[in-house]
PDB file of C-alpha atoms in Angstrom:
ATOM      1  CA  UNK Z   1      34.731  22.938 183.441  1.00 44.00           C
ATOM      2  CA  UNK Z   2      37.421  20.803 181.821  1.00 46.00           C
ATOM      3  CA  UNK Z   3      35.516  20.483 178.507  1.00 48.00           C
ATOM      4  CA  UNK Z   4      35.206  24.290 178.407  1.00 48.00           C
ATOM      5  CA  UNK Z   5      38.953  24.639 178.949  1.00 45.00           C
ATOM      6  CA  UNK Z   6      39.576  22.165 176.131  1.00 40.00           C
ATOM      7  CA  UNK Z   7      37.288  24.141 173.821  1.00 44.00           C
ATOM      8  CA  UNK Z   8      39.064  27.373 174.739  1.00 37.00           C
ATOM      9  CA  UNK Z   9      42.492  25.859 174.071  1.00 34.00           C
ATOM     10  CA  UNK Z  10      41.258  24.360 170.780  1.00 39.00           C
ATOM     11  CA  UNK Z  11      39.762  27.710 169.760  1.00 40.00           C
ATOM     12  CA  UNK Z  12      43.004  29.547 170.517  1.00 34.00           C
ATOM     13  CA  UNK Z  13      44.974  26.976 168.523  1.00 34.00           C
ATOM     14  CA  UNK Z  14      42.611  27.458 165.577  1.00 42.00           C
ATOM     15  CA  UNK Z  15      43.040  31.233 165.786  1.00 37.00           C
ATOM     16  CA  UNK Z  16      46.797  30.811 165.591  1.00 33.00           C
ATOM     17  CA  UNK Z  17      46.391  28.670 162.492  1.00 38.00           C
ATOM     18  CA  UNK Z  18      44.166  31.228 160.761  1.00 41.00           C
ATOM     19  CA  UNK Z  19      47.162  33.302 159.831  1.00 41.00           C
ATOM     20  CA  UNK Z  20      48.550  30.265 158.020  1.00 41.00           C
ATOM     21  CA  UNK Z  21      45.708  29.677 155.583  1.00 67.00           C
ATOM     22  CA  UNK Z  22      47.782  31.131 152.754  1.00 45.00           C
ATOM     23  CA  UNK Z  23      51.416  30.717 151.731  1.00 41.00           C
ATOM     24  CA  UNK Z  24      53.730  33.384 153.107  1.00 37.00           C
ATOM     25  CA  UNK Z  25      54.290  36.217 150.687  1.00 41.00           C
ATOM     26  CA  UNK Z  26      51.719  34.981 148.225  1.00 44.00           C
ATOM     27  CA  UNK Z  27      52.250  33.265 144.921  1.00 44.00           C
ATOM     28  CA  UNK Z  28      51.172  33.790 141.372  1.00 50.00           C
ATOM     29  CA  UNK Z  29      50.274  31.499 138.531  1.00 59.00           C
ATOM     30  CA  UNK Z  30      47.661  30.574 135.930  1.00 60.00           C
ATOM     31  CA  UNK Z  31      44.562  28.492 136.538  1.00 54.00           C
ATOM     32  CA  UNK Z  32      43.773  25.801 133.992  1.00 51.00           C
ATOM     33  CA  UNK Z  33      40.343  25.548 132.442  1.00 45.00           C
ATOM     34  CA  UNK Z  34      39.398  22.546 134.521  1.00 45.00           C
ATOM     35  CA  UNK Z  35      39.280  20.089 131.672  1.00 38.00           C
ATOM     36  CA  UNK Z  36      37.656  22.248 129.011  1.00 37.00           C
ATOM     37  CA  UNK Z  37      38.973  21.598 125.526  1.00 33.00           C
ATOM     38  CA  UNK Z  38      40.067  24.107 122.952  1.00 34.00           C
ATOM     39  CA  UNK Z  39      42.649  26.829 123.137  1.00 35.00           C
ATOM     40  CA  UNK Z  40      40.027  29.548 123.685  1.00 42.00           C
ATOM     41  CA  UNK Z  41      38.369  27.826 126.644  1.00 50.00           C
ATOM     42  CA  UNK Z  42      38.544  30.022 129.708  1.00 73.00           C
ATOM     43  CA  UNK Z  43      38.513  29.035 133.350  1.00 88.00           C
ATOM     44  CA  UNK Z  44      34.948  30.379 133.627  1.00 94.00           C
ATOM     45  CA  UNK Z  45      33.787  30.341 130.003  1.00 92.00           C
ATOM     46  CA  UNK Z  46      31.079  27.789 130.798  1.00 94.00           C
ATOM     47  CA  UNK Z  47      29.753  27.063 134.283  1.00 96.00           C
ATOM     48  CA  UNK Z  48      26.642  26.893 136.393  1.00 97.00           C
ATOM     49  CA  UNK Z  49      26.429  27.314 140.138  1.00 97.00           C
ATOM     50  CA  UNK Z  50      24.229  28.895 142.777  1.00 98.00           C
ATOM     51  CA  UNK Z  51      24.809  31.941 144.925  1.00 98.00           C
ATOM     52  CA  UNK Z  52      24.494  32.206 148.708  1.00 97.00           C
ATOM     53  CA  UNK Z  53      20.751  32.728 148.356  1.00 97.00           C
ATOM     54  CA  UNK Z  54      20.295  29.638 146.159  1.00 96.00           C
ATOM     55  CA  UNK Z  55      19.808  31.579 142.914  1.00 98.00           C
ATOM     56  CA  UNK Z  56      21.201  30.013 139.730  1.00 98.00           C
ATOM     57  CA  UNK Z  57      24.266  31.705 138.229  1.00 98.00           C
ATOM     58  CA  UNK Z  58      26.142  30.934 135.014  1.00 97.00           C
ATOM     59  CA  UNK Z  59      28.842  32.439 132.814  1.00 97.00           C
ATOM     60  CA  UNK Z  60      26.424  35.130 131.582  1.00 97.00           C
ATOM     61  CA  UNK Z  61      27.152  37.004 134.828  1.00 98.00           C
ATOM     62  CA  UNK Z  62      30.517  37.925 133.281  1.00 98.00           C
ATOM     63  CA  UNK Z  63      29.249  39.310 129.967  1.00 97.00           C
ATOM     64  CA  UNK Z  64      28.597  42.916 131.000  1.00 96.00           C
ATOM     65  CA  UNK Z  65      31.970  43.420 132.685  1.00 97.00           C
ATOM     66  CA  UNK Z  66      35.386  43.986 131.166  1.00 97.00           C
ATOM     67  CA  UNK Z  67      37.001  42.429 134.237  1.00 98.00           C
ATOM     68  CA  UNK Z  68      35.793  40.125 136.998  1.00 98.00           C
ATOM     69  CA  UNK Z  69      37.858  39.553 140.119  1.00 98.00           C
ATOM     70  CA  UNK Z  70      37.164  36.084 141.555  1.00 98.00           C
ATOM     71  CA  UNK Z  71      38.131  35.856 145.226  1.00 98.00           C
ATOM     72  CA  UNK Z  72      38.164  32.281 146.550  1.00 98.00           C
ATOM     73  CA  UNK Z  73      37.686  32.289 150.319  1.00 98.00           C
ATOM     74  CA  UNK Z  74      36.708  30.152 153.299  1.00 98.00           C
ATOM     75  CA  UNK Z  75      34.728  30.853 156.450  1.00 98.00           C
ATOM     76  CA  UNK Z  76      37.645  29.689 158.645  1.00 97.00           C
ATOM     77  CA  UNK Z  77      40.214  31.966 157.004  1.00 98.00           C
ATOM     78  CA  UNK Z  78      41.067  35.106 158.972  1.00 97.00           C
ATOM     79  CA  UNK Z  79      42.985  36.820 156.146  1.00 98.00           C
ATOM     80  CA  UNK Z  80      40.044  36.146 153.794  1.00 98.00           C
ATOM     81  CA  UNK Z  81      37.548  37.724 156.163  1.00 98.00           C
ATOM     82  CA  UNK Z  82      39.866  40.610 157.032  1.00 98.00           C
ATOM     83  CA  UNK Z  83      40.126  41.733 153.394  1.00 98.00           C
ATOM     84  CA  UNK Z  84      36.400  41.418 152.648  1.00 98.00           C
ATOM     85  CA  UNK Z  85      35.442  44.932 153.886  1.00 98.00           C
ATOM     86  CA  UNK Z  86      37.995  46.398 151.449  1.00 98.00           C
ATOM     87  CA  UNK Z  87      36.699  44.175 148.642  1.00 98.00           C
ATOM     88  CA  UNK Z  88      33.169  45.368 149.371  1.00 98.00           C
ATOM     89  CA  UNK Z  89      34.326  48.982 149.054  1.00 98.00           C
ATOM     90  CA  UNK Z  90      36.217  48.224 145.839  1.00 98.00           C
ATOM     91  CA  UNK Z  91      33.175  46.474 144.362  1.00 98.00           C
ATOM     92  CA  UNK Z  92      31.082  49.586 144.993  1.00 97.00           C
ATOM     93  CA  UNK Z  93      33.776  51.992 143.754  1.00 97.00           C
ATOM     94  CA  UNK Z  94      34.362  50.068 140.502  1.00 97.00           C
ATOM     95  CA  UNK Z  95      30.716  49.177 139.780  1.00 92.00           C
ATOM     96  CA  UNK Z  96      30.514  51.790 136.992  1.00 95.00           C
ATOM     97  CA  UNK Z  97      34.012  51.032 135.666  1.00 96.00           C
ATOM     98  CA  UNK Z  98      33.248  47.662 134.046  1.00 96.00           C
ATOM     99  CA  UNK Z  99      34.631  45.688 137.013  1.00 98.00           C
ATOM    100  CA  UNK Z 100      32.888  43.274 139.337  1.00 98.00           C
ATOM    101  CA  UNK Z 101      33.987  41.082 142.219  1.00 98.00           C
ATOM    102  CA  UNK Z 102      32.683  37.566 142.737  1.00 98.00           C
ATOM    103  CA  UNK Z 103      33.410  35.550 145.852  1.00 98.00           C
ATOM    104  CA  UNK Z 104      33.663  31.766 145.747  1.00 98.00           C
ATOM    105  CA  UNK Z 105      33.275  30.249 149.220  1.00 98.00           C
ATOM    106  CA  UNK Z 106      35.037  26.900 149.410  1.00 96.00           C
ATOM    107  CA  UNK Z 107      34.087  25.312 152.708  1.00 96.00           C
ATOM    108  CA  UNK Z 108      30.317  24.899 152.496  1.00 97.00           C
ATOM    109  CA  UNK Z 109      30.195  21.228 151.492  1.00 94.00           C
ATOM    110  CA  UNK Z 110      29.312  18.318 153.773  1.00 93.00           C
ATOM    111  CA  UNK Z 111      31.402  15.141 153.700  1.00 92.00           C
ATOM    112  CA  UNK Z 112      29.017  13.661 151.108  1.00 93.00           C
ATOM    113  CA  UNK Z 113      29.559  16.627 148.760  1.00 91.00           C
ATOM    114  CA  UNK Z 114      26.182  18.251 149.388  1.00 94.00           C
ATOM    115  CA  UNK Z 115      25.819  21.887 150.372  1.00 96.00           C
ATOM    116  CA  UNK Z 116      25.795  22.403 154.153  1.00 97.00           C
ATOM    117  CA  UNK Z 117      22.979  24.766 155.099  1.00 97.00           C
ATOM    118  CA  UNK Z 118      24.710  25.702 158.359  1.00 97.00           C
ATOM    119  CA  UNK Z 119      27.973  26.559 156.572  1.00 97.00           C
ATOM    120  CA  UNK Z 120      26.087  28.604 153.971  1.00 98.00           C
ATOM    121  CA  UNK Z 121      24.444  30.491 156.825  1.00 98.00           C
ATOM    122  CA  UNK Z 122      27.888  31.111 158.359  1.00 98.00           C
ATOM    123  CA  UNK Z 123      29.100  32.438 154.995  1.00 98.00           C
ATOM    124  CA  UNK Z 124      26.040  34.721 154.724  1.00 98.00           C
ATOM    125  CA  UNK Z 125      26.717  36.096 158.215  1.00 98.00           C
ATOM    126  CA  UNK Z 126      30.346  36.823 157.297  1.00 98.00           C
ATOM    127  CA  UNK Z 127      29.289  38.587 154.098  1.00 98.00           C
ATOM    128  CA  UNK Z 128      26.768  40.711 156.016  1.00 98.00           C
ATOM    129  CA  UNK Z 129      29.212  41.547 158.825  1.00 98.00           C
ATOM    130  CA  UNK Z 130      32.024  42.531 156.472  1.00 98.00           C
ATOM    131  CA  UNK Z 131      29.957  44.495 153.953  1.00 98.00           C
ATOM    132  CA  UNK Z 132      31.164  42.245 151.132  1.00 98.00           C
ATOM    133  CA  UNK Z 133      27.948  42.918 149.232  1.00 96.00           C
ATOM    134  CA  UNK Z 134      28.902  41.358 145.941  1.00 98.00           C
ATOM    135  CA  UNK Z 135      27.971  38.020 144.380  1.00 98.00           C
ATOM    136  CA  UNK Z 136      29.240  34.943 146.225  1.00 98.00           C
ATOM    137  CA  UNK Z 137      29.089  31.525 144.568  1.00 98.00           C
ATOM    138  CA  UNK Z 138      28.845  28.088 146.114  1.00 98.00           C
ATOM    139  CA  UNK Z 139      30.951  25.194 144.822  1.00 97.00           C
ATOM    140  CA  UNK Z 140      29.421  23.205 141.967  1.00 96.00           C
ATOM    141  CA  UNK Z 141      30.503  20.358 139.697  1.00 94.00           C
ATOM    142  CA  UNK Z 142      31.399  22.951 137.052  1.00 95.00           C
ATOM    143  CA  UNK Z 143      33.676  24.787 139.488  1.00 96.00           C
ATOM    144  CA  UNK Z 144      35.381  21.674 140.869  1.00 93.00           C
ATOM    145  CA  UNK Z 145      38.227  21.926 138.330  1.00 91.00           C
ATOM    146  CA  UNK Z 146      39.079  25.399 139.601  1.00 93.00           C
ATOM    147  CA  UNK Z 147      38.670  24.453 143.244  1.00 93.00           C
ATOM    148  CA  UNK Z 148      40.909  21.412 142.822  1.00 92.00           C
ATOM    149  CA  UNK Z 149      43.757  23.804 141.947  1.00 91.00           C
ATOM    150  CA  UNK Z 150      43.269  25.941 145.061  1.00 92.00           C
ATOM    151  CA  UNK Z 151      45.536  24.903 147.914  1.00 91.00           C
ATOM    152  CA  UNK Z 152      45.458  28.105 149.936  1.00 95.00           C
ATOM    153  CA  UNK Z 153      42.894  30.781 150.643  1.00 97.00           C
ATOM    154  CA  UNK Z 154      42.430  33.509 149.811  1.00 98.00           C
ATOM    155  CA  UNK Z 155      43.243  32.880 146.174  1.00 97.00           C
ATOM    156  CA  UNK Z 156      42.213  35.475 143.616  1.00 97.00           C
ATOM    157  CA  UNK Z 157      42.205  35.433 139.840  1.00 97.00           C
ATOM    158  CA  UNK Z 158      40.791  37.701 137.154  1.00 97.00           C
ATOM    159  CA  UNK Z 159      38.782  36.864 134.037  1.00 97.00           C
ATOM    160  CA  UNK Z 160      37.518  38.883 131.097  1.00 97.00           C
ATOM    161  CA  UNK Z 161      33.910  39.030 129.868  1.00 96.00           C
ATOM    162  CA  UNK Z 162      34.320  35.614 128.217  1.00 96.00           C
ATOM    163  CA  UNK Z 163      35.703  33.887 131.310  1.00 96.00           C
ATOM    164  CA  UNK Z 164      39.306  33.772 130.075  1.00 95.00           C
ATOM    165  CA  UNK Z 165      41.884  34.394 132.791  1.00 95.00           C
ATOM    166  CA  UNK Z 166      43.745  37.690 132.718  1.00 94.00           C
ATOM    167  CA  UNK Z 167      47.082  37.946 134.490  1.00 93.00           C
ATOM    168  CA  UNK Z 168      48.317  35.645 137.215  1.00 93.00           C
ATOM    169  CA  UNK Z 169      46.617  34.054 140.184  1.00 95.00           C
ATOM    170  CA  UNK Z 170      47.324  35.749 143.506  1.00 97.00           C
ATOM    171  CA  UNK Z 171      47.478  33.535 146.598  1.00 95.00           C
ATOM    172  CA  UNK Z 172      47.417  35.942 149.498  1.00 96.00           C
ATOM    173  CA  UNK Z 173      45.341  38.680 151.048  1.00 97.00           C
ATOM    174  CA  UNK Z 174      46.111  42.214 149.859  1.00 97.00           C
ATOM    175  CA  UNK Z 175      45.509  45.737 151.090  1.00 97.00           C
ATOM    176  CA  UNK Z 176      42.856  47.834 149.393  1.00 98.00           C
ATOM    177  CA  UNK Z 177      45.554  49.912 147.729  1.00 98.00           C
ATOM    178  CA  UNK Z 178      47.318  46.823 146.366  1.00 98.00           C
ATOM    179  CA  UNK Z 179      44.044  45.446 144.969  1.00 98.00           C
ATOM    180  CA  UNK Z 180      43.257  48.769 143.291  1.00 98.00           C
ATOM    181  CA  UNK Z 181      46.702  48.817 141.689  1.00 98.00           C
ATOM    182  CA  UNK Z 182      46.231  45.238 140.450  1.00 97.00           C
ATOM    183  CA  UNK Z 183      42.714  45.918 139.146  1.00 98.00           C
ATOM    184  CA  UNK Z 184      43.884  49.020 137.285  1.00 97.00           C
ATOM    185  CA  UNK Z 185      46.709  47.000 135.667  1.00 96.00           C
ATOM    186  CA  UNK Z 186      44.297  44.218 134.678  1.00 95.00           C
ATOM    187  CA  UNK Z 187      41.858  46.736 133.194  1.00 95.00           C
ATOM    188  CA  UNK Z 188      44.606  48.099 130.959  1.00 94.00           C
ATOM    189  CA  UNK Z 189      45.393  44.537 129.846  1.00 93.00           C
ATOM    190  CA  UNK Z 190      41.784  43.582 129.007  1.00 94.00           C
ATOM    191  CA  UNK Z 191      41.087  46.867 127.233  1.00 91.00           C
ATOM    192  CA  UNK Z 192      44.287  46.827 125.154  1.00 88.00           C
TER     193      UNK Z 192
END
């Protein structure tokens, strides 16, 4: 019974920490292009990765959208998971408005840098349970420059159809209403 008590105490401690996976009050800033050269290089202007199902994805996924919201999340992050149902609703509501949401799950790598099948399965389960039925990417070499700048989750940034960042990075979970307000502001900016 003692090991079970230890597991319970450890689990409760982890739950308390979940609220601390993002800085209090959120922060804003700009992502750098992760080592790309040239003043027009965007944070996602050239990349390749795979999605949760193992399908290849590259920057062409951005081309048909005026605005893409990239939500960087982790399977251990309560605030990340709590906002995913709202993000799923927003993705559906804005599908015909030139806006898409892409998730980037950060904690699916083993210690050797390879993709962990069990962590990917955990991420898939979270996506299914929360109704976050939009594209979710796995980390790749091309995305390592972005991920190296992420120190808290959730972190969200926006890019235009060419992968150039629009507005500031947001490092906190938001309500559905706050995300809609931000998306509407970003749409005005990209369409100006």
